[in-house]
PDB file of C-alpha atoms in Angstrom:
ATOM      1  CA  MET A 862      -5.338  10.087 -27.625  1.00 33.00           C
ATOM      2  CA  LYS A 863      -6.803   9.645 -24.129  1.00 40.00           C
ATOM      3  CA  LYS A 864      -9.956  10.279 -22.822  1.00 38.00           C
ATOM      4  CA  ILE A 865     -12.093  10.953 -19.843  1.00 38.00           C
ATOM      5  CA  ILE A 866     -16.177  11.152 -19.701  1.00 39.00           C
ATOM      6  CA  PHE A 867     -18.245  12.860 -17.108  1.00 36.00           C
ATOM      7  CA  ALA A 868     -21.389  12.855 -16.203  1.00 36.00           C
ATOM      8  CA  PHE A 869     -23.445  15.017 -14.393  1.00 29.00           C
ATOM      9  CA  PHE A 870     -24.285  13.773 -10.064  1.00 31.00           C
ATOM     10  CA  THR A 871     -22.336  11.017  -8.675  1.00 36.00           C
ATOM     11  CA  LEU A 872     -22.145   9.620 -11.833  1.00 39.00           C
ATOM     12  CA  PHE A 873     -18.699   9.170 -14.012  1.00 43.00           C
ATOM     13  CA  SER A 874     -17.209   7.216 -16.255  1.00 44.00           C
ATOM     14  CA  LEU A 875     -13.244   7.038 -17.328  1.00 46.00           C
ATOM     15  CA  SER A 876     -12.286   5.396 -20.479  1.00 43.00           C
ATOM     16  CA  PHE A 877      -8.435   5.261 -20.782  1.00 43.00           C
ATOM     17  CA  SER A 878      -8.266   2.445 -23.028  1.00 46.00           C
ATOM     18  CA  ASN A 879     -10.538  -0.125 -24.445  1.00 55.00           C
ATOM     19  CA  GLU A 880      -8.928  -2.332 -21.272  1.00 82.00           C
ATOM     20  CA  ILE A 881     -10.015  -0.156 -18.132  1.00 92.00           C
ATOM     21  CA  ILE A 882     -12.974   0.835 -17.492  1.00 95.00           C
ATOM     22  CA  LEU A 883     -13.568   3.283 -14.795  1.00 97.00           C
ATOM     23  CA  LYS A 884     -17.335   3.973 -13.552  1.00 97.00           C
ATOM     24  CA  LYS A 885     -17.916   6.253  -9.900  1.00 98.00           C
ATOM     25  CA  GLU A 886     -20.215   4.081  -8.125  1.00 98.00           C
ATOM     26  CA  LEU A 887     -20.027   5.136  -4.326  1.00 98.00           C
ATOM     27  CA  THR A 888     -19.817   2.852  -1.780  1.00 98.00           C
ATOM     28  CA  TYR A 889     -19.339   4.759   1.286  1.00 98.00           C
ATOM     29  CA  ASN A 890     -19.729   8.529   0.651  1.00 97.00           C
ATOM     30  CA  LYS A 891     -18.395  10.378   4.076  1.00 98.00           C
ATOM     31  CA  TYR A 892     -15.371  12.666   2.847  1.00 98.00           C
ATOM     32  CA  THR A 893     -16.141  12.500  -0.467  1.00 98.00           C
ATOM     33  CA  LEU A 894     -13.724  14.933  -2.421  1.00 98.00           C
ATOM     34  CA  ASP A 895     -14.259  15.709  -5.909  1.00 98.00           C
ATOM     35  CA  ASN A 896     -11.414  14.587  -8.600  1.00 98.00           C
ATOM     36  CA  PHE A 897     -10.117  17.620  -8.834  1.00 98.00           C
ATOM     37  CA  TYR A 898     -10.304  20.040  -5.151  1.00 97.00           C
ATOM     38  CA  LYS A 899      -7.708  22.637  -3.336  1.00 96.00           C
ATOM     39  CA  TYR A 900      -5.220  22.594  -0.569  1.00 96.00           C
ATOM     40  CA  LYS A 901      -4.356  25.585   0.675  1.00 93.00           C
ATOM     41  CA  ASN A 902      -3.223  27.550  -2.010  1.00 93.00           C
ATOM     42  CA  THR A 903      -2.694  23.645  -4.048  1.00 94.00           C
ATOM     43  CA  SER A 904      -4.437  22.553  -6.324  1.00 96.00           C
ATOM     44  CA  ARG A 905      -4.550  18.257  -5.330  1.00 98.00           C
ATOM     45  CA  GLU A 906      -6.416  15.491  -7.541  1.00 98.00           C
ATOM     46  CA  PHE A 907      -7.159  11.506  -8.088  1.00 98.00           C
ATOM     47  CA  GLN A 908      -4.953  11.021 -10.709  1.00 98.00           C
ATOM     48  CA  TRP A 909      -7.024   8.279 -12.700  1.00 98.00           C
ATOM     49  CA  GLU A 910      -4.785   8.359 -15.881  1.00 96.00           C
ATOM     50  CA  LYS A 911      -1.946   7.063 -14.067  1.00 97.00           C
ATOM     51  CA  ILE A 912      -4.221   4.195 -11.558  1.00 98.00           C
ATOM     52  CA  GLU A 913      -5.975   3.155 -14.694  1.00 97.00           C
ATOM     53  CA  ASN A 914      -2.628   2.749 -16.301  1.00 97.00           C
ATOM     54  CA  LYS A 915      -1.196   0.508 -13.011  1.00 97.00           C
ATOM     55  CA  ILE A 916      -4.530  -1.565 -13.284  1.00 98.00           C
ATOM     56  CA  SER A 917      -3.356  -1.846 -16.602  1.00 96.00           C
ATOM     57  CA  ASN A 918      -0.046  -3.138 -15.233  1.00 96.00           C
ATOM     58  CA  LEU A 919      -1.382  -4.703 -12.544  1.00 96.00           C
ATOM     59  CA  GLU A 920      -3.959  -7.356 -14.937  1.00 95.00           C
ATOM     60  CA  LYS A 921      -1.165  -7.879 -16.964  1.00 95.00           C
ATOM     61  CA  PHE A 922       1.782  -8.680 -14.381  1.00 96.00           C
ATOM     62  CA  GLN A 923      -1.410 -11.347 -12.741  1.00 94.00           C
ATOM     63  CA  ASN A 924      -2.140 -13.204 -16.269  1.00 93.00           C
ATOM     64  CA  GLU A 925       1.641 -13.533 -16.797  1.00 94.00           C
ATOM     65  CA  TYR A 926       2.462 -15.458 -13.718  1.00 95.00           C
ATOM     66  CA  SER A 927       1.286 -18.890 -13.124  1.00 92.00           C
ATOM     67  CA  LYS A 928       2.123 -18.004  -8.884  1.00 96.00           C
ATOM     68  CA  ILE A 929       1.456 -15.269  -6.927  1.00 96.00           C
ATOM     69  CA  GLY A 930       2.833 -14.741  -3.902  1.00 97.00           C
ATOM     70  CA  THR A 931       3.196 -11.877  -1.665  1.00 98.00           C
ATOM     71  CA  LEU A 932       6.532 -11.284   0.748  1.00 98.00           C
ATOM     72  CA  ARG A 933       7.385 -11.705   4.572  1.00 98.00           C
ATOM     73  CA  ASN A 934       8.909 -10.859   7.549  1.00 97.00           C
ATOM     74  CA  PHE A 935       6.807  -9.504   9.442  1.00 96.00           C
ATOM     75  CA  ARG A 936       8.693  -8.292  13.079  1.00 93.00           C
ATOM     76  CA  ASN A 937      11.381 -10.446  11.263  1.00 95.00           C
ATOM     77  CA  SER A 938       9.047 -13.364  11.521  1.00 96.00           C
ATOM     78  CA  ASN A 939      11.506 -15.194   8.771  1.00 96.00           C
ATOM     79  CA  GLY A 940      14.397 -14.056  10.118  1.00 94.00           C
ATOM     80  CA  ASN A 941      16.065 -10.790  10.592  1.00 93.00           C
ATOM     81  CA  PRO A 942      18.026 -10.199   6.798  1.00 95.00           C
ATOM     82  CA  PRO A 943      21.740 -10.345   6.222  1.00 93.00           C
ATOM     83  CA  LYS A 944      23.856  -6.821   5.746  1.00 93.00           C
ATOM     84  CA  LEU A 945      24.867  -5.400   3.288  1.00 94.00           C
ATOM     85  CA  GLU A 946      27.892  -4.751   2.048  1.00 87.00           C
ATOM     86  CA  SER A 947      27.256  -0.710   2.116  1.00 87.00           C
ATOM     87  CA  PHE A 948      24.791   0.421   3.931  1.00 88.00           C
ATOM     88  CA  LEU A 949      22.597   3.704   5.930  1.00 90.00           C
ATOM     89  CA  LYS A 950      22.428   3.552   9.668  1.00 88.00           C
ATOM     90  CA  SER A 951      19.953   4.347  11.855  1.00 84.00           C
ATOM     91  CA  PRO A 952      18.150   2.320  11.078  1.00 89.00           C
ATOM     92  CA  GLU A 953      19.753   0.309   9.069  1.00 93.00           C
ATOM     93  CA  ARG A 954      18.571   0.549   5.476  1.00 93.00           C
ATOM     94  CA  ASP A 955      19.560   0.656   1.409  1.00 94.00           C
ATOM     95  CA  LYS A 956      20.610   3.756  -0.305  1.00 93.00           C
ATOM     96  CA  TYR A 957      16.454   2.836  -1.653  1.00 93.00           C
ATOM     97  CA  GLY A 958      15.522   3.397   1.304  1.00 93.00           C
ATOM     98  CA  VAL A 959      14.741   0.208   2.268  1.00 95.00           C
ATOM     99  CA  ARG A 960      14.950  -0.908   5.778  1.00 93.00           C
ATOM    100  CA  ARG A 961      16.345  -3.779   6.797  1.00 95.00           C
ATOM    101  CA  GLU A 962      14.270  -4.887  10.170  1.00 92.00           C
ATOM    102  CA  GLN A 963      11.407  -6.507   8.595  1.00 93.00           C
ATOM    103  CA  GLY A 964      13.044  -6.305   4.804  1.00 96.00           C
ATOM    104  CA  ILE A 965      13.570  -8.987   2.584  1.00 97.00           C
ATOM    105  CA  PRO A 966      17.060 -10.069   1.022  1.00 97.00           C
ATOM    106  CA  LEU A 967      17.439  -9.473  -2.601  1.00 97.00           C
ATOM    107  CA  TYR A 968      20.614 -11.071  -4.294  1.00 97.00           C
ATOM    108  CA  GLU A 969      21.200 -10.601  -8.325  1.00 95.00           C
ATOM    109  CA  SER A 970      22.844 -14.468  -7.784  1.00 93.00           C
ATOM    110  CA  LEU A 971      23.175 -17.246  -5.544  1.00 91.00           C
ATOM    111  CA  ASP A 972      26.694 -17.259  -5.758  1.00 84.00           C
ATOM    112  CA  ARG A 973      27.389 -14.100  -4.577  1.00 85.00           C
ATOM    113  CA  LYS A 974      26.092 -11.725  -1.278  1.00 92.00           C
ATOM    114  CA  PRO A 975      22.716  -8.957  -1.443  1.00 95.00           C
ATOM    115  CA  VAL A 976      22.472  -6.107  -3.018  1.00 95.00           C
ATOM    116  CA  ARG A 977      19.271  -5.008  -1.787  1.00 96.00           C
ATOM    117  CA  TYR A 978      15.992  -4.815   0.289  1.00 97.00           C
ATOM    118  CA  ALA A 979      12.892  -5.141  -0.576  1.00 98.00           C
ATOM    119  CA  TRP A 980       9.440  -4.245   1.555  1.00 98.00           C
ATOM    120  CA  ASP A 981       7.582  -6.203   3.366  1.00 98.00           C
ATOM    121  CA  GLY A 982       4.180  -7.577   2.570  1.00 98.00           C
ATOM    122  CA  SER A 983       5.561  -7.174  -1.407  1.00 98.00           C
ATOM    123  CA  LEU A 984       3.365  -8.247  -3.903  1.00 98.00           C
ATOM    124  CA  VAL A 985       5.691 -10.641  -6.729  1.00 98.00           C
ATOM    125  CA  GLY A 986       5.859 -13.723  -9.377  1.00 98.00           C
ATOM    126  CA  ILE A 987       7.797 -16.885  -8.947  1.00 97.00           C
ATOM    127  CA  LEU A 988       9.125 -18.177 -11.808  1.00 97.00           C
ATOM    128  CA  GLU A 989      11.728 -20.917  -9.716  1.00 96.00           C
ATOM    129  CA  GLU A 990      12.283 -22.555  -6.892  1.00 95.00           C
ATOM    130  CA  LYS A 991      16.375 -24.022  -6.304  1.00 95.00           C
ATOM    131  CA  ASP A 992      18.096 -24.500  -3.119  1.00 92.00           C
ATOM    132  CA  GLY A 993      16.313 -22.983  -0.672  1.00 94.00           C
ATOM    133  CA  PHE A 994      16.210 -20.247  -2.967  1.00 97.00           C
ATOM    134  CA  VAL A 995      13.453 -18.684  -4.820  1.00 97.00           C
ATOM    135  CA  LYS A 996      13.363 -16.714  -7.811  1.00 98.00           C
ATOM    136  CA  ILE A 997      10.835 -13.836  -8.007  1.00 98.00           C
ATOM    137  CA  LYS A 998       9.274 -10.557  -9.924  1.00 98.00           C
ATOM    138  CA  ILE A 999       8.773  -8.011  -8.052  1.00 98.00           C
ATOM    139  CA  GLU A1000       5.950  -6.194  -9.212  1.00 97.00           C
ATOM    140  CA  SER A1001       7.070  -2.810  -8.731  1.00 95.00           C
ATOM    141  CA  LEU A1002      10.441  -2.813  -9.108  1.00 96.00           C
ATOM    142  CA  ASP A1003      12.534  -3.684 -12.007  1.00 95.00           C
ATOM    143  CA  GLY A1004      13.822  -7.015 -12.803  1.00 96.00           C
ATOM    144  CA  GLU A1005      14.325 -10.663 -11.653  1.00 97.00           C
ATOM    145  CA  TRP A1006      15.406 -11.566  -8.563  1.00 98.00           C
ATOM    146  CA  TRP A1007      16.357 -14.342  -6.148  1.00 98.00           C
ATOM    147  CA  THR A1008      15.813 -14.498  -2.741  1.00 98.00           C
ATOM    148  CA  LEU A1009      15.289 -17.079   0.270  1.00 97.00           C
ATOM    149  CA  LYS A1010      11.814 -18.834  -0.314  1.00 97.00           C
ATOM    150  CA  LYS A1011      10.938 -18.211   3.310  1.00 97.00           C
ATOM    151  CA  TYR A1012      10.775 -15.051   2.538  1.00 98.00           C
ATOM    152  CA  VAL A1013       7.666 -15.762   0.291  1.00 98.00           C
ATOM    153  CA  LYS A1014       4.606 -17.250   0.544  1.00 97.00           C
ATOM    154  CA  GLU A1015       1.949 -18.186  -2.525  1.00 96.00           C
ATOM    155  CA  ILE A1016      -0.728 -17.538  -2.475  1.00 95.00           C
ATOM    156  CA  SER A1017      -4.070 -17.750  -4.429  1.00 81.00           C
ATOM    157  CA  THR A1018      -3.561 -17.379  -8.238  1.00 77.00           C
ATOM    158  CA  ASP A1019      -7.452 -15.790  -9.032  1.00 82.00           C
ATOM    159  CA  PRO A1020      -6.318 -11.875  -9.645  1.00 84.00           C
ATOM    160  CA  ALA A1021      -7.595  -9.260  -7.603  1.00 91.00           C
ATOM    161  CA  ASN A1022     -10.395  -7.391  -7.593  1.00 95.00           C
ATOM    162  CA  LYS A1023     -10.583  -5.216  -5.167  1.00 98.00           C
ATOM    163  CA  LEU A1024      -7.702  -2.407  -5.132  1.00 98.00           C
ATOM    164  CA  ILE A1025      -6.798   0.267  -2.831  1.00 98.00           C
ATOM    165  CA  PHE A1026      -4.245   3.357  -4.030  1.00 98.00           C
ATOM    166  CA  ILE A1027      -3.053   5.524  -2.026  1.00 98.00           C
ATOM    167  CA  ASP A1028      -1.790   9.168  -3.220  1.00 98.00           C
ATOM    168  CA  ARG A1029       1.528  10.537  -1.144  1.00 98.00           C
ATOM    169  CA  LYS A1030       1.650  13.406  -3.328  1.00 98.00           C
ATOM    170  CA  ASN A1031      -2.810  13.935  -3.230  1.00 98.00           C
ATOM    171  CA  GLN A1032      -2.580  12.889   0.488  1.00 98.00           C
ATOM    172  CA  ASN A1033      -5.823  11.001  -0.886  1.00 98.00           C
ATOM    173  CA  ILE A1034      -7.100   7.615  -0.821  1.00 98.00           C
ATOM    174  CA  ALA A1035      -9.431   5.724  -3.204  1.00 98.00           C
ATOM    175  CA  THR A1036     -11.068   2.005  -3.207  1.00 98.00           C
ATOM    176  CA  LEU A1037     -11.587  -0.025  -6.225  1.00 98.00           C
ATOM    177  CA  GLN A1038     -14.063  -2.948  -7.081  1.00 98.00           C
ATOM    178  CA  LYS A1039     -13.793  -4.696  -9.854  1.00 97.00           C
ATOM    179  CA  GLU A1040     -17.182  -6.543 -11.145  1.00 96.00           C
ATOM    180  CA  ASN A1041     -18.348  -7.205 -14.240  1.00 95.00           C
ATOM    181  CA  GLY A1042     -15.204  -5.868 -15.980  1.00 94.00           C
ATOM    182  CA  ILE A1043     -15.585  -2.422 -15.023  1.00 97.00           C
ATOM    183  CA  TRP A1044     -13.513  -1.211 -12.187  1.00 98.00           C
ATOM    184  CA  LEU A1045     -16.382   0.258  -9.909  1.00 98.00           C
ATOM    185  CA  ILE A1046     -14.568   2.964  -7.088  1.00 98.00           C
ATOM    186  CA  ARG A1047     -16.309   2.403  -4.194  1.00 98.00           C
ATOM    187  CA  SER A1048     -14.915   5.786  -2.052  1.00 98.00           C
ATOM    188  CA  MET A1049     -12.394   8.945  -3.389  1.00 98.00           C
ATOM    189  CA  ASN A1050     -11.239  10.220   0.750  1.00 98.00           C
ATOM    190  CA  PRO A1051      -8.706  12.449   2.470  1.00 98.00           C
ATOM    191  CA  ALA A1052      -5.287  10.401   3.607  1.00 98.00           C
ATOM    192  CA  THR A1053      -2.571  11.285   5.781  1.00 98.00           C
ATOM    193  CA  THR A1054       0.703   9.118   5.053  1.00 98.00           C
ATOM    194  CA  GLY A1055       3.737   8.415   6.295  1.00 96.00           C
ATOM    195  CA  LEU A1056       6.403  11.434   7.692  1.00 95.00           C
ATOM    196  CA  ASP A1057      10.365  10.780   6.187  1.00 92.00           C
ATOM    197  CA  LYS A1058      11.582  12.064   9.145  1.00 89.00           C
ATOM    198  CA  LEU A1059      13.953   9.608  11.113  1.00 85.00           C
ATOM    199  CA  PRO A1060      14.205   7.691  13.254  1.00 83.00           C
ATOM    200  CA  HIS A1061      10.982   7.175  14.403  1.00 81.00           C
ATOM    201  CA  ASN A1062       9.053   8.398  11.411  1.00 86.00           C
ATOM    202  CA  PHE A1063       8.634   6.694   7.976  1.00 91.00           C
ATOM    203  CA  PRO A1064       7.536   7.962   5.262  1.00 95.00           C
ATOM    204  CA  THR A1065       4.739   5.133   3.333  1.00 97.00           C
ATOM    205  CA  PRO A1066       6.714   2.825   1.057  1.00 97.00           C
ATOM    206  CA  LEU A1067       5.516   3.310  -2.340  1.00 98.00           C
ATOM    207  CA  GLY A1068       4.840   0.140  -4.777  1.00 98.00           C
ATOM    208  CA  THR A1069       1.570  -2.793  -5.227  1.00 98.00           C
ATOM    209  CA  PHE A1070       1.448  -4.966  -1.756  1.00 98.00           C
ATOM    210  CA  VAL A1071      -0.795  -8.158  -0.378  1.00 98.00           C
ATOM    211  CA  VAL A1072      -3.666  -7.172   2.344  1.00 98.00           C
ATOM    212  CA  GLN A1073      -1.657  -8.670   5.324  1.00 97.00           C
ATOM    213  CA  ASN A1074      -4.241  -9.098   7.322  1.00 97.00           C
ATOM    214  CA  LYS A1075      -6.283  -7.019  10.057  1.00 97.00           C
ATOM    215  CA  LYS A1076      -6.800  -5.802  13.421  1.00 96.00           C
ATOM    216  CA  PRO A1077      -9.707  -4.045  14.719  1.00 97.00           C
ATOM    217  CA  ARG A1078      -7.047  -2.267  17.082  1.00 96.00           C
ATOM    218  CA  MET A1079      -3.585  -1.619  16.531  1.00 94.00           C
ATOM    219  CA  ASN A1080      -2.024  -0.521  19.622  1.00 94.00           C
ATOM    220  CA  TYR A1081       1.200   1.372  19.079  1.00 89.00           C
ATOM    221  CA  LEU A1082       4.058   2.631  21.091  1.00 83.00           C
ATOM    222  CA  LYS A1083       5.495   5.853  22.023  1.00 84.00           C
ATOM    223  CA  LEU A1084       8.138   7.434  20.882  1.00 77.00           C
ATOM    224  CA  GLY A1085      11.168   6.292  21.223  1.00 72.00           C
ATOM    225  CA  SER A1086       9.942   3.397  22.795  1.00 70.00           C
ATOM    226  CA  SER A1087       9.943  -0.656  23.021  1.00 73.00           C
ATOM    227  CA  SER A1088       7.044  -1.462  25.034  1.00 82.00           C
ATOM    228  CA  GLU A1089       5.278   1.240  26.373  1.00 89.00           C
ATOM    229  CA  ILE A1090       1.873   2.111  24.295  1.00 91.00           C
ATOM    230  CA  ALA A1091       0.473   5.236  23.692  1.00 90.00           C
ATOM    231  CA  GLY A1092      -2.594   4.346  21.704  1.00 93.00           C
ATOM    232  CA  PHE A1093      -4.579   2.654  19.521  1.00 96.00           C
ATOM    233  CA  ALA A1094      -6.101   3.194  15.643  1.00 97.00           C
ATOM    234  CA  PRO A1095      -9.012   1.865  15.214  1.00 98.00           C
ATOM    235  CA  TYR A1096      -9.811   0.146  12.169  1.00 98.00           C
ATOM    236  CA  ALA A1097      -6.293  -1.221  11.271  1.00 98.00           C
ATOM    237  CA  THR A1098      -5.363  -3.122   7.653  1.00 98.00           C
ATOM    238  CA  ARG A1099      -2.012  -4.186   6.914  1.00 98.00           C
ATOM    239  CA  PHE A1100      -0.371  -4.170   3.855  1.00 98.00           C
ATOM    240  CA  SER A1101       3.452  -3.601   4.905  1.00 98.00           C
ATOM    241  CA  GLY A1102       5.952  -4.063   8.021  1.00 94.00           C
ATOM    242  CA  GLY A1103       4.255  -2.180   9.760  1.00 93.00           C
ATOM    243  CA  GLY A1104       2.089  -0.055   7.152  1.00 96.00           C
ATOM    244  CA  TYR A1105      -1.699  -0.445   8.547  1.00 98.00           C
ATOM    245  CA  ILE A1106      -4.548   1.345   7.148  1.00 98.00           C
ATOM    246  CA  HIS A1107      -6.514   2.794   9.929  1.00 98.00           C
ATOM    247  CA  GLY A1108      -8.518   5.202  11.488  1.00 98.00           C
ATOM    248  CA  ILE A1109      -8.163   8.222  13.328  1.00 98.00           C
ATOM    249  CA  PRO A1110      -5.279   7.644  16.228  1.00 96.00           C
ATOM    250  CA  VAL A1111      -6.468   7.617  19.467  1.00 96.00           C
ATOM    251  CA  GLU A1112      -4.325   8.662  22.593  1.00 94.00           C
ATOM    252  CA  LEU A1113      -4.354   6.564  26.064  1.00 94.00           C
ATOM    253  CA  PRO A1114      -6.371   7.245  28.478  1.00 95.00           C
ATOM    254  CA  LYS A1115      -9.024   8.037  26.613  1.00 95.00           C
ATOM    255  CA  THR A1116     -10.787   4.585  24.977  1.00 94.00           C
ATOM    256  CA  GLN A1117     -13.010   6.575  22.472  1.00 96.00           C
ATOM    257  CA  ILE A1118     -12.965   6.106  18.754  1.00 97.00           C
ATOM    258  CA  ILE A1119     -12.003  10.161  17.340  1.00 98.00           C
ATOM    259  CA  GLU A1120     -14.055  10.312  13.763  1.00 98.00           C
ATOM    260  CA  HIS A1121     -13.187  12.494  12.428  1.00 97.00           C
ATOM    261  CA  SER A1122      -9.478  14.841  12.204  1.00 96.00           C
ATOM    262  CA  PRO A1123      -9.007  18.372  10.071  1.00 95.00           C
ATOM    263  CA  THR A1124      -5.140  17.168   9.665  1.00 96.00           C
ATOM    264  CA  LEU A1125      -6.634  14.531   7.340  1.00 97.00           C
ATOM    265  CA  GLY A1126      -5.856  14.679   3.469  1.00 97.00           C
ATOM    266  CA  SER A1127      -3.468  18.108   4.488  1.00 97.00           C
ATOM    267  CA  THR A1128       0.633  16.781   4.500  1.00 96.00           C
ATOM    268  CA  PRO A1129       2.381  13.860   5.953  1.00 96.00           C
ATOM    269  CA  ARG A1130       2.632  13.413   9.705  1.00 93.00           C
ATOM    270  CA  SER A1131       1.590   9.824  10.193  1.00 92.00           C
ATOM    271  CA  ARG A1132       4.959   7.088  10.770  1.00 89.00           C
ATOM    272  CA  MET A1133       4.690   5.237   8.546  1.00 93.00           C
ATOM    273  CA  CYS A1134       0.389   4.284   8.651  1.00 97.00           C
ATOM    274  CA  VAL A1135      -2.172   5.814   6.359  1.00 98.00           C
ATOM    275  CA  ARG A1136      -4.339   8.368   8.242  1.00 98.00           C
ATOM    276  CA  ASN A1137      -8.133   7.513   7.589  1.00 98.00           C
ATOM    277  CA  ALA A1138     -11.443   9.076   8.703  1.00 98.00           C
ATOM    278  CA  SER A1139     -12.640   6.151  11.168  1.00 98.00           C
ATOM    279  CA  SER A1140     -15.575   5.309   9.725  1.00 98.00           C
ATOM    280  CA  HIS A1141     -13.418   5.100   6.189  1.00 98.00           C
ATOM    281  CA  ALA A1142     -10.939   2.526   8.087  1.00 98.00           C
ATOM    282  CA  LYS A1143     -13.667   0.629   9.031  1.00 98.00           C
ATOM    283  CA  TYR A1144     -14.547   0.041   6.065  1.00 98.00           C
ATOM    284  CA  ILE A1145     -11.397  -0.737   4.057  1.00 98.00           C
ATOM    285  CA  TYR A1146     -11.568  -2.758   7.408  1.00 98.00           C
ATOM    286  CA  GLU A1147     -14.991  -4.414   7.022  1.00 98.00           C
ATOM    287  CA  TRP A1148     -13.843  -4.828   2.293  1.00 98.00           C
ATOM    288  CA  ALA A1149     -10.457  -5.938   2.294  1.00 97.00           C
ATOM    289  CA  ARG A1150      -9.924  -9.167   1.586  1.00 95.00           C
ATOM    290  CA  PRO A1151      -6.551 -10.132   3.225  1.00 96.00           C
ATOM    291  CA  LEU A1152      -4.287 -12.155   0.305  1.00 96.00           C
ATOM    292  CA  ASN A1153      -7.081 -11.244  -2.246  1.00 95.00           C
ATOM    293  CA  THR A1154      -6.965  -7.312  -1.802  1.00 98.00           C
ATOM    294  CA  LEU A1155      -3.946  -5.416  -3.348  1.00 98.00           C
ATOM    295  CA  VAL A1156      -2.301  -1.981  -1.750  1.00 98.00           C
ATOM    296  CA  VAL A1157      -0.706   0.414  -4.799  1.00 98.00           C
ATOM    297  CA  VAL A1158       1.032   3.745  -3.255  1.00 98.00           C
ATOM    298  CA  ILE A1159       1.118   5.937  -5.833  1.00 98.00           C
ATOM    299  CA  GLU A1160       3.458   9.440  -5.756  1.00 96.00           C
TER     300      GLU A1160
END
């Protein structure tokens, strides 16, 4: 039976197996949530057992494949993927909700058309290459798939020692760092994920992603506009398509960074991104390493 071990005050360790040990050792300590806490008339929590199981699977995944990569097609930089034989419209997406725009086409075999899309930024194991295609195993998706080589970027095979867990169900975020075989919990904070309300709002995608890049300031557009800037979000860390971990949005003409919002940790309301207190977004911005830090979105 798995066991949780608590210590007094601010330190505790969680030991669910012989392999994975989690220990609370915060390096960011503002707005810190308890392991179990209330939101209105509901109970919320950090799902440490689910996180522990995911870490175990991630470590096995990274050890299993000699080549590790990430899928890349931000703003269709590697080409608008082909249409599926059947897909949903407005916006175009597959039956799993993955949008064609910025998506990566997946093929069951090289002599057939793509059957679904994968999220930009996904972590993959690279199996083989053939005729301009790459066979991959997507960490968060069953089966093995082919896709065009142009959509796959090989990255370092050094196992990631920094993880960011985003929980859509509980609207919280935790950062973890591995040191001397122990996963240290660095922060436990409220967050606000994407709202599933098409056509302008999208849920934050579930899965395992690789941090792609970072911006000190990410501009966002007015709803329905393709060019008019509405404001900016500070300290933005991108992990999938237009999905960023960032601070509190600032509406123009205001320019001063907003530290906190009472809506953090409440209900989904973002367009896809994950909102944080701006100082926590800055912490992640400075702490995360592109192409080496993983972002795991759970439910």
